XYZ file of N, CA and C in Angstrom:
159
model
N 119.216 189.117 151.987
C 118.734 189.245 153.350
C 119.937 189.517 154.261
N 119.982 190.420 154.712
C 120.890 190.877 155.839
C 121.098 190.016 157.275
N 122.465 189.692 157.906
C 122.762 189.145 158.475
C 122.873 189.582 159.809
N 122.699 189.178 161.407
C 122.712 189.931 161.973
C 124.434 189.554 162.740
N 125.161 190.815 163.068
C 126.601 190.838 163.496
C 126.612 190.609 165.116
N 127.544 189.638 165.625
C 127.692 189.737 166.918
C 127.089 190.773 168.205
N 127.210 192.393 167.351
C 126.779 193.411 167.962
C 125.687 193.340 167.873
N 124.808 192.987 166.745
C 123.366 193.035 166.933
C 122.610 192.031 167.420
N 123.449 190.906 167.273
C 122.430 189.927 168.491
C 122.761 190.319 170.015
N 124.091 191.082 170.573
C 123.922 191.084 171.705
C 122.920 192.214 172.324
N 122.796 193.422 171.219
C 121.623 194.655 171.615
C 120.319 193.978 171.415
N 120.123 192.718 170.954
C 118.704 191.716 170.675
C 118.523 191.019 172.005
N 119.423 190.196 172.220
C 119.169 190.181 173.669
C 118.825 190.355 174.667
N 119.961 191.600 174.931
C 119.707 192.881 175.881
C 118.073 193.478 175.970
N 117.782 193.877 174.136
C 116.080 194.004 174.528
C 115.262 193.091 174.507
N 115.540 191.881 175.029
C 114.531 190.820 175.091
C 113.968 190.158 173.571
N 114.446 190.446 172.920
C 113.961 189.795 171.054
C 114.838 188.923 170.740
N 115.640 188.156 171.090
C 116.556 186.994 170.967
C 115.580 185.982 171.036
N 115.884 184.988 170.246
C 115.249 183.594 169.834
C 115.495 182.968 171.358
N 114.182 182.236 172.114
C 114.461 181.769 173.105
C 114.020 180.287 173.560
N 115.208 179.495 172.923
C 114.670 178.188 172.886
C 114.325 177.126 173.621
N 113.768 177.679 174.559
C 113.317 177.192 175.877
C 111.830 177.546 175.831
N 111.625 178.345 175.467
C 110.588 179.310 175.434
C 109.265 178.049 175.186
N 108.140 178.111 176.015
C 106.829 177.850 175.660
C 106.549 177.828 174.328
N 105.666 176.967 173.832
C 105.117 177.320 171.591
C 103.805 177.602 172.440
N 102.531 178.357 171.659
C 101.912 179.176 171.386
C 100.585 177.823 171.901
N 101.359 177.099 171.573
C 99.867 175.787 171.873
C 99.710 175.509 173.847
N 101.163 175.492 174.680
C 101.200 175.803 175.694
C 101.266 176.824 176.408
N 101.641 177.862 175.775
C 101.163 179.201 176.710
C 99.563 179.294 176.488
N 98.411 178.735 175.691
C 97.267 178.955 175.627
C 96.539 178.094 176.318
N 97.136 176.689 176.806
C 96.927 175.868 177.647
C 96.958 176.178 178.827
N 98.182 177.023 179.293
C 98.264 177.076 180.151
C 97.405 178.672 180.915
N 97.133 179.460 179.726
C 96.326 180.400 180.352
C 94.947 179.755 180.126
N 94.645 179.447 179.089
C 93.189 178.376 179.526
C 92.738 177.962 181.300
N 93.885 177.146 181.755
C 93.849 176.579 182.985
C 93.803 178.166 184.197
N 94.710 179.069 183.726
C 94.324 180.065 184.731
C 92.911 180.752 185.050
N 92.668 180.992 183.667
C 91.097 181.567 183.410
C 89.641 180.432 184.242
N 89.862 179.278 183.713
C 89.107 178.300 184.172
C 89.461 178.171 185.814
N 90.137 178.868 186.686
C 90.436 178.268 188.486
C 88.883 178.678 188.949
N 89.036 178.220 189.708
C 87.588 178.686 190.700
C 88.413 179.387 191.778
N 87.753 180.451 192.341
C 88.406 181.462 193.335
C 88.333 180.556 194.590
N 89.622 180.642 195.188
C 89.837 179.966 196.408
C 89.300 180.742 197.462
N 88.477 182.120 198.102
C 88.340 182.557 199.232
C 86.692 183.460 198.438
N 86.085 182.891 197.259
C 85.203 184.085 197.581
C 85.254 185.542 197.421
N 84.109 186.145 197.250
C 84.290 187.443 197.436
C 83.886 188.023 198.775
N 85.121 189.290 198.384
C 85.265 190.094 199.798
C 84.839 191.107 199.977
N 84.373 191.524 200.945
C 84.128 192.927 201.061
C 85.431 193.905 201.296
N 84.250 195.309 200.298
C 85.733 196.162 200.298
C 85.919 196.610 201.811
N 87.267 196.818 201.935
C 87.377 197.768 203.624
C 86.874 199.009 203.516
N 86.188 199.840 202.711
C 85.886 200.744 202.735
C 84.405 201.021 203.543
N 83.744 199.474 203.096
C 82.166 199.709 203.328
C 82.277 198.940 204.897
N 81.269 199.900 205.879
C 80.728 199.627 206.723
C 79.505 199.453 207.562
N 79.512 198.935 208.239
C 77.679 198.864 208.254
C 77.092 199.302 209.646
């Protein structure tokens, strides 16, 4: 299995694919979009500005 060289973790990085150990696990980013999906709309629906009466 091939190793990755200084140079290639810093071009991993750079494109965002570096191990990020801070990073959310898969059980809280689904929690936490759970909770987005479930909000109740704070203002209602609006009318478009287009329609007039």
């Amino acid at each position: 299995m091939p190793t990755m060289t200084d140079e290639d973790v810093s071009r991993a990085e750079e494109a965002g694919e570096a191990d990020e150990p801070n990073a959310p696990t898969n059980e809280e980013e689904n929690a936490g979009m759970s909770d987005i999906l479930s909000a109740e709309p704070l203002t209602g629906v609006q009318d478009d500005a287009g329609d007039s009466d």
